[in-house]
Amino acid sequence: MKNQVLRVATGLALICTSVTINTGIANQMVLAKTTNPTKCNIYAYVNVSSGQALNVRTGASTQNKILGQVPVNDTVKVVAVVPNWAKVTNASGGFKGTGWVSLPKLGLSTKGYGTKGVKLYAKTNQNSQVIVRVPPNTSVNLLGCQGGWALVEYKGIKGWLVREDQCGAALTSCS
C-alpha cells in the first residue's frame, strides 16, 4: 500500500512540474516581484543622464520586454510601486501607455516658494512627526509612494512629502 501511494504521489508531482514548465507559469513565478503593488497618484520626472532615456517595460524586472522609452526630464504619472520599480503612465513625451520603470531613475523637486521650505513627515499623515525641513525648489530622491504621498530622501534622511509640496516637473518651478 505504501509503495502504491508513493508511486501516485511521485506521478502527480511529475505531472504538476510538467504542466508548470510547459504553460509558462514557472517564468511568471520567477519574474513576479510582488502581487500587491502599492497604489500611488503622484508625478515624477525622469532623472537619467542627459542624452539618455528611461526604458519602460512590461513588468517590474529587467527581464521583461521593453515597450518604449521616456526621455530625460519628461514627467510621468506614478500609479503604483513595488520595491525598486514604479508603474507609470501619461508620459509627457516619448512612450505613450502604461509600463514599469526603475524607481531610482525618477525624481521630484520640492515646492515651498517664498517659505522656509517644506516638511518631511515620519508617516503619511500631516499630524505625524516632522523629521526635517527641505528648502524650496530642491531635488530629492524618490524612494516610493502611497496615494498622493511621496517617500523621498534628502541628505540621507528619509521621510514622506505631502502632494501639495511635490513638483514632478524637472524644467519648471511648479508654482
Coordinates of N, CA and C in Angstrom, one line a residue:
M1 N 0.8 -1.2 0.0 CA 0.0 0.0 0.0 C 0.9 1.3 0.0
K2 N 1.9 1.3 0.8 CA 2.8 2.4 0.9 C 3.5 2.7 -0.5
N3 N 3.9 1.6 -1.1 CA 4.6 1.8 -2.4 C 3.6 2.4 -3.5
Q4 N 2.4 1.9 -3.4 CA 1.4 2.4 -4.4 C 1.1 3.9 -4.2
V5 N 1.0 4.4 -2.9 CA 0.8 5.8 -2.6 C 2.0 6.6 -3.0
L6 N 3.2 6.1 -2.7 CA 4.4 6.8 -3.1 C 4.5 6.9 -4.6
R7 N 4.1 5.9 -5.4 CA 4.1 6.0 -6.9 C 3.1 7.0 -7.4
V8 N 1.9 7.0 -6.8 CA 0.9 8.0 -7.2 C 1.3 9.4 -6.9
A9 N 1.9 9.6 -5.7 CA 2.4 11.0 -5.3 C 3.5 11.4 -6.2
T10 N 4.4 10.6 -6.6 CA 5.5 10.9 -7.5 C 5.0 11.2 -8.8
G11 N 4.0 10.4 -9.3 CA 3.4 10.7 -10.6 C 2.7 12.1 -10.7
L12 N 2.0 12.4 -9.6 CA 1.3 13.7 -9.6 C 2.3 14.8 -9.5
A13 N 3.4 14.7 -8.8 CA 4.4 15.7 -8.7 C 5.0 15.9 -10.1
L14 N 5.3 14.9 -10.8 CA 5.9 15.0 -12.2 C 4.9 15.7 -13.1
I15 N 3.7 15.3 -13.0 CA 2.6 15.9 -13.9 C 2.5 17.4 -13.6
C16 N 2.5 17.8 -12.3 CA 2.4 19.2 -11.9 C 3.6 20.0 -12.4
T17 N 4.8 19.4 -12.3 CA 6.0 20.1 -12.7 C 6.0 20.3 -14.2
S18 N 5.6 19.3 -15.0 CA 5.5 19.4 -16.4 C 4.5 20.4 -16.9
V19 N 3.3 20.5 -16.2 CA 2.3 21.5 -16.6 C 2.9 22.9 -16.3
T20 N 3.5 23.0 -15.1 CA 4.0 24.4 -14.7 C 5.1 24.8 -15.8
I21 N 6.0 24.0 -16.2 CA 7.0 24.4 -17.1 C 6.4 24.6 -18.5
N22 N 5.6 23.8 -19.0 CA 5.0 23.9 -20.3 C 4.0 25.0 -20.5
T23 N 3.4 25.5 -19.5 CA 2.4 26.5 -19.6 C 3.0 27.9 -19.4
G24 N 4.3 28.0 -19.0 CA 5.0 29.3 -18.7 C 4.7 29.8 -17.3
I25 N 4.0 29.0 -16.5 CA 3.8 29.5 -15.2 C 5.1 29.7 -14.4
A26 N 6.0 28.8 -14.7 CA 7.3 28.9 -14.0 C 8.0 30.3 -14.2
N27 N 7.9 30.8 -15.5 CA 8.5 32.1 -15.8 C 7.8 33.2 -15.1
Q28 N 6.5 33.1 -15.0 CA 5.7 34.1 -14.3 C 6.0 34.1 -12.9
M29 N 6.2 33.0 -12.3 CA 6.6 32.9 -10.8 C 7.9 33.5 -10.6
V30 N 8.9 33.3 -11.5 CA 10.2 33.8 -11.3 C 10.3 35.3 -11.5
L31 N 9.6 35.8 -12.5 CA 9.6 37.2 -12.8 C 8.7 38.1 -11.9
A32 N 7.8 37.5 -11.2 CA 6.9 38.2 -10.3 C 7.7 38.7 -9.1
K33 N 7.6 40.1 -8.9 CA 8.3 40.6 -7.7 C 7.3 40.7 -6.5
T34 N 6.1 41.0 -6.8 CA 5.0 41.1 -5.8 C 3.7 41.1 -6.5
T35 N 2.7 40.6 -5.8 CA 1.4 40.6 -6.4 C 0.6 41.8 -5.9
N36 N 1.1 42.5 -4.9 CA 0.3 43.6 -4.4 C 1.1 44.9 -4.4
P37 N 1.2 45.6 -5.6 CA 1.9 46.9 -5.6 C 1.1 47.9 -4.8
T38 N 1.9 48.9 -4.2 CA 1.3 50.0 -3.5 C 0.7 51.0 -4.5
K39 N -0.5 51.3 -4.4 CA -1.1 52.3 -5.3 C -0.7 53.7 -5.0
C40 N -0.4 54.5 -6.1 CA 0.1 55.9 -5.9 C -0.7 56.8 -6.9
N41 N -0.5 58.1 -6.6 CA -1.1 59.1 -7.5 C -0.2 60.3 -7.4
I42 N 1.0 60.2 -8.0 CA 1.9 61.3 -7.9 C 2.6 61.5 -9.3
Y43 N 3.3 62.6 -9.5 CA 4.0 62.9 -10.7 C 5.5 63.0 -10.4
A44 N 6.3 62.5 -11.3 CA 7.8 62.5 -11.1 C 8.4 62.8 -12.4
Y45 N 9.7 63.1 -12.5 CA 10.4 63.3 -13.7 C 11.5 62.3 -13.9
V46 N 11.8 62.0 -15.1 CA 12.9 61.1 -15.5 C 14.2 61.7 -15.2
N47 N 15.0 61.1 -14.3 CA 16.2 61.6 -13.8 C 17.4 60.7 -14.3
V48 N 17.7 60.7 -15.6 CA 18.8 60.0 -16.1 C 19.8 61.0 -16.7
S49 N 21.0 60.5 -17.1 CA 22.0 61.4 -17.7 C 21.4 62.0 -19.0
S50 N 21.9 63.2 -19.3 CA 21.5 64.0 -20.5 C 21.8 63.1 -21.7
G51 N 20.9 63.1 -22.6 CA 21.0 62.4 -23.9 C 20.6 60.9 -23.8
Q52 N 20.2 60.5 -22.6 CA 19.7 59.1 -22.4 C 18.2 59.2 -22.2
A53 N 17.6 58.0 -22.2 CA 16.2 57.8 -22.0 C 15.9 56.6 -21.0
L54 N 14.8 56.6 -20.4 CA 14.4 55.6 -19.4 C 13.6 54.5 -20.1
N55 N 14.0 53.2 -20.0 CA 13.2 52.1 -20.6 C 12.0 51.9 -19.8
V56 N 10.9 51.7 -20.5 CA 9.6 51.3 -20.0 C 9.4 49.9 -20.3
R57 N 9.0 49.0 -19.3 CA 9.0 47.6 -19.5 C 7.6 47.0 -19.2
T58 N 7.3 45.8 -19.6 CA 6.1 45.1 -19.4 C 5.8 44.7 -18.0
G59 N 6.9 44.7 -17.2 CA 6.8 44.3 -15.8 C 8.0 44.8 -15.0
A60 N 7.9 44.5 -13.7 CA 8.9 45.1 -12.8 C 10.2 44.2 -12.7
S61 N 10.9 44.2 -13.8 CA 12.1 43.4 -13.9 C 12.9 43.8 -15.2
T62 N 14.2 43.7 -15.1 CA 15.0 44.0 -16.3 C 14.8 42.8 -17.3
Q63 N 14.2 41.7 -16.9 CA 14.0 40.6 -17.7 C 12.7 40.8 -18.6
N64 N 11.9 41.7 -18.3 CA 10.7 42.0 -19.0 C 11.0 42.8 -20.3
K65 N 10.1 42.6 -21.3 CA 10.3 43.3 -22.6 C 10.2 44.8 -22.5
I66 N 11.0 45.5 -23.2 CA 11.0 47.0 -23.3 C 9.9 47.4 -24.3
L67 N 9.0 48.2 -23.7 CA 7.9 48.7 -24.5 C 8.2 50.0 -25.3
G68 N 9.1 50.8 -24.7 CA 9.4 52.1 -25.2 C 10.4 52.8 -24.3
Q69 N 10.5 54.1 -24.5 CA 11.4 54.9 -23.7 C 10.8 56.3 -23.4
V70 N 11.2 56.9 -22.2 CA 10.8 58.2 -21.9 C 12.1 59.0 -21.8
P71 N 12.1 60.2 -22.5 CA 13.3 61.0 -22.4 C 13.6 61.6 -21.1
V72 N 14.9 62.0 -20.8 CA 15.3 62.7 -19.6 C 14.5 63.9 -19.4
N73 N 14.1 64.2 -18.2 CA 13.4 65.3 -17.7 C 11.9 65.3 -18.0
D74 N 11.4 64.3 -18.8 CA 10.0 64.2 -19.0 C 9.2 63.8 -17.8
T75 N 8.0 64.2 -17.6 CA 7.2 63.9 -16.5 C 6.3 62.7 -16.7
V76 N 6.2 61.9 -15.7 CA 5.3 60.7 -15.8 C 4.4 60.7 -14.6
K77 N 3.3 60.0 -14.7 CA 2.4 59.8 -13.6 C 2.7 58.4 -13.0
V78 N 3.0 58.4 -11.7 CA 3.3 57.1 -11.0 C 2.0 56.6 -10.4
V79 N 1.6 55.4 -10.8 CA 0.3 54.9 -10.3 C 0.5 53.7 -9.3
A80 N 1.7 53.2 -9.3 CA 1.9 52.0 -8.3 C 3.4 51.9 -8.2
V81 N 3.8 51.2 -7.1 CA 5.2 50.9 -6.8 C 5.3 49.5 -6.2
V82 N 6.4 48.9 -6.5 CA 6.9 47.7 -5.8 C 8.4 48.0 -5.5
P83 N 9.1 47.2 -4.7 CA 10.5 47.6 -4.5 C 11.3 47.8 -5.7
N84 N 11.9 49.0 -5.8 CA 12.8 49.5 -6.9 C 12.1 49.7 -8.3
W85 N 10.8 49.5 -8.4 CA 10.1 49.7 -9.6 C 8.9 50.6 -9.5
A86 N 8.5 51.3 -10.5 CA 7.3 52.2 -10.5 C 6.5 51.9 -11.8
K87 N 5.2 51.8 -11.6 CA 4.3 51.6 -12.7 C 3.9 53.1 -13.1
V88 N 4.2 53.4 -14.4 CA 3.9 54.8 -14.8 C 3.0 54.8 -16.0
T89 N 2.4 56.0 -16.2 CA 1.5 56.3 -17.3 C 1.6 57.7 -17.7
N90 N 1.0 58.1 -18.7 CA 0.8 59.5 -19.1 C 2.2 60.3 -19.2
A91 N 3.2 59.7 -19.8 CA 4.4 60.4 -20.0 C 4.2 61.7 -20.8
S92 N 4.9 62.7 -20.5 CA 4.7 64.0 -21.2 C 5.4 63.9 -22.6
G93 N 6.2 63.0 -22.8 CA 6.9 62.8 -24.1 C 7.4 61.4 -24.3
G94 N 7.8 61.0 -25.4 CA 8.3 59.7 -25.7 C 7.2 58.6 -25.6
F95 N 7.4 57.6 -24.8 CA 6.5 56.5 -24.7 C 5.0 56.9 -24.3
K96 N 4.1 56.4 -24.9 CA 2.7 56.6 -24.6 C 2.1 55.3 -24.1
G97 N 1.5 55.2 -23.0 CA 0.9 54.0 -22.5 C 1.2 53.8 -21.0
T98 N 1.2 52.6 -20.6 CA 1.5 52.2 -19.2 C 2.6 51.1 -19.1
G99 N 3.5 51.3 -18.2 CA 4.5 50.3 -18.1 C 5.3 50.5 -16.8
W100 N 6.4 49.7 -16.6 CA 7.2 49.8 -15.4 C 8.6 50.4 -15.7
V101 N 9.1 51.2 -14.8 CA 10.4 51.8 -14.9 C 11.2 51.6 -13.6
S102 N 12.5 51.8 -13.7 CA 13.3 51.7 -12.5 C 13.0 52.9 -11.6
L103 N 12.6 52.7 -10.4 CA 12.2 53.7 -9.4 C 13.4 54.7 -9.1
P104 N 14.6 54.2 -8.9 CA 15.7 55.1 -8.6 C 16.0 56.1 -9.8
K105 N 15.4 56.0 -10.9 CA 15.6 56.9 -12.1 C 14.5 57.9 -12.2
L106 N 13.7 58.0 -11.2 CA 12.7 59.1 -11.1 C 13.0 60.1 -10.0
G107 N 12.7 61.3 -10.2 CA 12.9 62.3 -9.2 C 11.8 63.3 -9.0
L108 N 11.9 64.0 -7.9 CA 10.9 65.1 -7.6 C 11.7 66.3 -7.1
S109 N 11.0 67.4 -7.1 CA 11.5 68.6 -6.5 C 10.5 69.1 -5.5
T110 N 11.0 69.9 -4.6 CA 10.0 70.4 -3.6 C 9.5 71.8 -4.0
K111 N 8.3 72.1 -3.5 CA 7.7 73.4 -3.8 C 8.2 74.3 -2.6
G112 N 7.2 75.0 -2.0 CA 7.5 75.8 -0.8 C 8.1 77.2 -1.1
Y113 N 7.9 77.7 -2.3 CA 8.5 79.0 -2.7 C 8.0 80.1 -1.8
G114 N 8.9 81.0 -1.4 CA 8.6 82.1 -0.5 C 8.4 81.6 0.9
T115 N 8.8 80.4 1.3 CA 8.7 79.9 2.6 C 10.0 79.5 3.1
K116 N 10.1 78.9 4.3 CA 11.3 78.3 4.9 C 11.5 76.9 4.4
G117 N 10.7 76.5 3.5 CA 10.9 75.1 3.0 C 9.6 74.3 3.3
V118 N 9.7 73.0 2.9 CA 8.6 72.1 3.1 C 9.0 71.0 4.1
K119 N 8.0 70.4 4.7 CA 8.2 69.4 5.8 C 8.3 68.0 5.2
L120 N 9.2 67.2 5.8 CA 9.2 65.7 5.6 C 8.6 65.1 6.8
Y121 N 7.6 64.3 6.7 CA 6.9 63.7 7.8 C 7.4 62.2 8.0
A122 N 7.2 61.8 9.3 CA 7.6 60.4 9.6 C 6.6 59.4 9.0
K123 N 5.4 59.8 8.8 CA 4.3 58.9 8.3 C 3.5 59.7 7.3
T124 N 2.6 59.0 6.6 CA 1.7 59.6 5.6 C 0.6 60.3 6.3
N125 N 0.9 61.2 7.2 CA -0.1 61.9 8.0 C 0.5 63.2 8.4
Q126 N -0.1 64.4 8.1 CA 0.4 65.6 8.5 C 0.4 65.9 10.0
N127 N -0.2 65.0 10.8 CA -0.1 65.1 12.2 C 1.0 64.3 12.8
S128 N 1.8 63.6 11.9 CA 2.9 62.8 12.4 C 4.1 63.7 12.6
Q129 N 5.2 63.2 13.2 CA 6.4 63.9 13.5 C 7.0 64.5 12.2
V130 N 7.4 65.8 12.3 CA 8.2 66.4 11.2 C 9.7 66.0 11.4
I131 N 10.2 65.4 10.4 CA 11.6 64.9 10.5 C 12.6 66.0 10.2
V132 N 12.3 66.7 9.1 CA 13.3 67.8 8.6 C 12.5 68.7 7.7
R133 N 13.0 69.9 7.5 CA 12.5 70.8 6.5 C 13.5 70.8 5.3
V134 N 12.9 70.8 4.1 CA 13.7 70.7 2.9 C 13.5 72.1 2.2
P135 N 14.6 72.7 1.8 CA 14.5 74.1 1.2 C 13.6 74.0 -0.1
P136 N 13.0 75.1 -0.4 CA 12.2 75.2 -1.7 C 13.0 74.9 -2.9
N137 N 12.3 74.3 -3.9 CA 13.0 74.0 -5.2 C 14.2 73.2 -5.1
T138 N 14.1 72.1 -4.3 CA 15.2 71.2 -4.0 C 14.9 69.8 -4.6
S139 N 15.9 69.3 -5.3 CA 15.7 67.9 -5.8 C 15.9 66.9 -4.7
V140 N 15.0 65.9 -4.7 CA 15.0 64.8 -3.7 C 14.9 63.5 -4.4
N141 N 15.5 62.5 -3.8 CA 15.4 61.1 -4.4 C 14.0 60.5 -4.1
L142 N 13.4 60.0 -5.1 CA 12.1 59.3 -4.9 C 12.4 57.8 -4.6
L143 N 11.8 57.4 -3.4 CA 12.0 56.0 -2.9 C 10.8 55.2 -3.0
G144 N 9.6 55.8 -3.1 CA 8.4 55.1 -3.1 C 7.2 56.1 -3.0
C145 N 6.0 55.6 -2.9 CA 4.9 56.4 -2.8 C 3.7 55.6 -2.2
Q146 N 2.7 56.4 -1.7 CA 1.5 55.8 -1.2 C 0.4 56.8 -1.4
G147 N -0.6 56.5 -2.2 CA -1.6 57.5 -2.5 C -0.9 58.8 -3.1
G148 N -1.2 59.9 -2.5 CA -0.6 61.2 -3.0 C 0.7 61.5 -2.3
W149 N 1.1 60.7 -1.4 CA 2.4 60.9 -0.6 C 3.6 60.3 -1.4
A150 N 4.7 61.0 -1.3 CA 6.0 60.5 -1.9 C 7.0 60.3 -0.8
L151 N 7.5 59.1 -0.8 CA 8.6 58.7 0.2 C 9.9 59.2 -0.5
V152 N 10.6 60.1 0.1 CA 11.8 60.7 -0.5 C 13.0 60.7 0.4
E153 N 14.2 61.0 -0.1 CA 15.4 61.1 0.7 C 16.0 62.4 0.4
Y154 N 16.4 63.1 1.5 CA 17.1 64.4 1.4 C 18.3 64.3 2.3
K155 N 19.5 64.5 1.8 CA 20.7 64.4 2.6 C 20.7 63.2 3.5
G156 N 20.3 62.1 3.0 CA 20.4 60.8 3.8 C 19.2 60.6 4.7
I157 N 18.3 61.6 4.8 CA 17.1 61.5 5.7 C 15.9 61.1 4.8
K158 N 15.2 60.1 5.3 CA 14.0 59.6 4.6 C 12.8 60.1 5.3
G159 N 11.8 60.5 4.4 CA 10.5 60.9 5.0 C 9.5 61.1 3.9
W160 N 8.2 61.4 4.4 CA 7.1 61.5 3.5 C 6.8 62.9 3.1
L161 N 6.6 63.2 1.8 CA 6.3 64.5 1.3 C 4.9 64.6 0.8
V162 N 4.1 65.5 1.4 CA 2.7 65.6 1.0 C 2.6 66.1 -0.4
R163 N 1.5 65.7 -1.1 CA 1.3 66.1 -2.5 C 1.5 67.6 -2.8
E164 N 0.9 68.4 -2.0 CA 1.0 69.9 -2.2 C 2.4 70.4 -2.3
D165 N 3.3 69.7 -1.7 CA 4.7 70.2 -1.7 C 5.6 69.5 -2.7
Q166 N 5.0 68.7 -3.6 CA 5.8 68.0 -4.6 C 5.7 68.7 -6.0
C167 N 6.8 68.6 -6.7 CA 6.9 69.1 -8.1 C 7.5 68.0 -8.9
G168 N 6.7 67.5 -9.8 CA 7.1 66.3 -10.6 C 7.6 66.8 -12.0
A169 N 7.8 68.0 -12.2 CA 8.4 68.5 -13.5 C 9.8 69.0 -13.3
A170 N 10.7 68.6 -14.1 CA 12.1 68.9 -13.9 C 12.5 70.3 -14.4
L171 N 11.8 70.8 -15.4 CA 12.2 72.0 -16.0 C 11.3 73.2 -15.7
T172 N 10.6 73.1 -14.6 CA 9.7 74.2 -14.2 C 9.6 74.3 -12.7
S173 N 9.2 75.4 -12.2 CA 9.1 75.5 -10.7 C 7.8 75.0 -10.1
C174 N 6.8 74.6 -11.0 CA 5.5 74.1 -10.5 C 4.8 75.1 -9.6
S175 N 5.1 76.4 -9.8 CA 4.4 77.4 -9.0 C 3.0 77.7 -9.5

